[in-house]
């Protein structure tokens, strides 16, 4: 069993930055690929970024490429999402997820464990 707890969300003005953290329990964290997804009101949950056990990353929408960076610290059982140049359209609940494979995936159905989410609100 893996438990994920996100933190770091909040209210920020457009152009600002936030760093989300996701702390994982369990001794096998380093074997799991990790992902970040987000869900805006009335929309489907969408893939944002993912990272393999070794640190290879992949990103979702073109709108986040170059602005968001995913990273992980296996010694701390933590994955991060650094978000810069935030836009109002980035407003959503952001979820951390763990996949019981070493390679990342863009599909939410392939992630077994999920956090409860952290709200990110970007004001214009």
Tab-separated table of N, CA and C in Angstrom, residues 8-12 18 20 36-46 48 64 68 81 83 86-95 116-123:
chain	number	residue	atom	x	y	z
A	8	UNK	N	1.558	22.286	-1.111
A	8	UNK	CA	2.170	23.357	-1.879
A	8	UNK	C	1.215	24.155	-2.755
A	9	UNK	N	-0.038	23.726	-2.803
A	9	UNK	CA	-0.997	24.485	-3.596
A	9	UNK	C	-1.355	25.792	-2.914
A	10	UNK	N	-2.120	26.612	-3.617
A	10	UNK	CA	-2.545	27.875	-3.043
A	10	UNK	C	-3.008	28.841	-4.100
A	11	UNK	N	-3.129	30.081	-3.692
A	11	UNK	CA	-3.566	31.156	-4.580
A	11	UNK	C	-2.345	31.982	-4.990
A	12	UNK	N	-2.211	32.200	-6.277
A	12	UNK	CA	-1.071	32.949	-6.790
A	12	UNK	C	-1.532	33.818	-7.948
A	18	UNK	N	4.676	28.285	-8.145
A	18	UNK	CA	4.388	27.406	-7.017
A	18	UNK	C	5.183	26.129	-7.205
A	20	UNK	N	4.714	22.246	-6.068
A	20	UNK	CA	3.926	21.202	-5.419
A	20	UNK	C	4.850	20.066	-4.986
A	36	UNK	N	1.795	13.584	-12.271
A	36	UNK	CA	0.932	14.682	-11.828
A	36	UNK	C	-0.189	14.836	-12.851
A	37	UNK	N	-1.396	14.958	-12.340
A	37	UNK	CA	-2.575	15.207	-13.153
A	37	UNK	C	-3.291	16.419	-12.575
A	38	UNK	N	-4.176	16.991	-13.352
A	38	UNK	CA	-4.959	18.102	-12.826
A	38	UNK	C	-6.385	18.023	-13.351
A	39	UNK	N	-7.282	18.589	-12.565
A	39	UNK	CA	-8.690	18.584	-12.960
A	39	UNK	C	-9.298	19.936	-12.637
A	40	UNK	N	-9.716	20.618	-13.682
A	40	UNK	CA	-10.401	21.888	-13.535
A	40	UNK	C	-11.899	21.641	-13.405
A	41	UNK	N	-12.632	22.572	-12.830
A	41	UNK	CA	-14.075	22.377	-12.662
A	41	UNK	C	-14.762	22.073	-13.986
A	42	UNK	N	-15.553	21.016	-13.997
A	42	UNK	CA	-16.302	20.649	-15.184
A	42	UNK	C	-15.497	19.996	-16.283
A	43	UNK	N	-14.240	19.680	-16.002
A	43	UNK	CA	-13.389	19.076	-17.030
A	43	UNK	C	-12.860	17.726	-16.571
A	44	UNK	N	-12.389	16.963	-17.545
A	44	UNK	CA	-11.771	15.685	-17.246
A	44	UNK	C	-10.411	15.898	-16.575
A	45	UNK	N	-10.029	14.909	-15.804
A	45	UNK	CA	-8.690	14.944	-15.216
A	45	UNK	C	-7.680	14.727	-16.337
A	46	UNK	N	-6.694	15.610	-16.429
A	46	UNK	CA	-5.749	15.524	-17.528
A	46	UNK	C	-4.321	15.319	-17.026
A	48	UNK	N	-0.468	15.893	-16.693
A	48	UNK	CA	0.397	17.067	-16.699
A	48	UNK	C	1.850	16.668	-16.932
A	64	UNK	N	2.045	23.463	-20.857
A	64	UNK	CA	2.874	23.411	-19.637
A	64	UNK	C	4.343	23.201	-19.956
A	68	UNK	N	6.536	24.051	-16.574
A	68	UNK	CA	6.461	23.102	-15.459
A	68	UNK	C	7.642	22.138	-15.526
A	81	UNK	N	6.544	19.188	-8.423
A	81	UNK	CA	6.133	19.826	-9.672
A	81	UNK	C	6.375	21.326	-9.501
A	83	UNK	N	6.125	24.874	-10.899
A	83	UNK	CA	5.262	25.531	-11.875
A	83	UNK	C	5.615	27.011	-11.922
A	86	UNK	N	2.763	30.985	-14.119
A	86	UNK	CA	1.415	30.432	-14.022
A	86	UNK	C	0.390	31.320	-14.701
A	87	UNK	N	-0.624	30.655	-15.259
A	87	UNK	CA	-1.707	31.319	-15.985
A	87	UNK	C	-3.040	30.958	-15.339
A	88	UNK	N	-4.048	31.791	-15.514
A	88	UNK	CA	-5.362	31.449	-14.946
A	88	UNK	C	-5.869	30.092	-15.403
A	89	UNK	N	-5.532	29.692	-16.604
A	89	UNK	CA	-5.987	28.386	-17.097
A	89	UNK	C	-5.286	27.210	-16.433
A	90	UNK	N	-4.287	27.479	-15.618
A	90	UNK	CA	-3.662	26.414	-14.831
A	90	UNK	C	-4.451	26.106	-13.556
A	91	UNK	N	-5.463	26.902	-13.287
A	91	UNK	CA	-6.280	26.694	-12.092
A	91	UNK	C	-6.945	25.329	-12.135
A	92	UNK	N	-6.720	24.540	-11.097
A	92	UNK	CA	-7.247	23.174	-11.041
A	92	UNK	C	-6.858	22.555	-9.708
A	93	UNK	N	-7.423	21.398	-9.451
A	93	UNK	CA	-6.921	20.550	-8.375
A	93	UNK	C	-5.843	19.655	-8.993
A	94	UNK	N	-4.695	19.652	-8.363
A	94	UNK	CA	-3.566	18.880	-8.860
A	94	UNK	C	-3.405	17.607	-8.024
A	95	UNK	N	-3.307	16.488	-8.720
A	95	UNK	CA	-3.209	15.190	-8.080
A	95	UNK	C	-1.874	14.526	-8.389
A	116	UNK	N	-5.008	12.959	-2.531
A	116	UNK	CA	-6.310	13.606	-2.433
A	116	UNK	C	-6.364	14.929	-3.184
A	117	UNK	N	-5.236	15.401	-3.638
A	117	UNK	CA	-5.219	16.606	-4.454
A	117	UNK	C	-4.935	17.863	-3.662
A	118	UNK	N	-4.391	18.840	-4.371
A	118	UNK	CA	-4.149	20.150	-3.784
A	118	UNK	C	-4.616	21.221	-4.764
A	119	UNK	N	-5.319	22.208	-4.251
A	119	UNK	CA	-5.916	23.231	-5.113
A	119	UNK	C	-4.877	24.272	-5.512
A	120	UNK	N	-4.843	24.556	-6.794
A	120	UNK	CA	-4.027	25.652	-7.317
A	120	UNK	C	-4.972	26.640	-7.987
A	121	UNK	N	-4.920	27.881	-7.543
A	121	UNK	CA	-5.762	28.921	-8.117
A	121	UNK	C	-4.867	30.056	-8.573
A	122	UNK	N	-5.002	30.398	-9.851
A	122	UNK	CA	-4.200	31.474	-10.428
A	122	UNK	C	-5.129	32.621	-10.793
A	123	UNK	N	-4.910	33.752	-10.189
A	123	UNK	CA	-5.759	34.918	-10.448
A	123	UNK	C	-5.149	35.786	-11.546
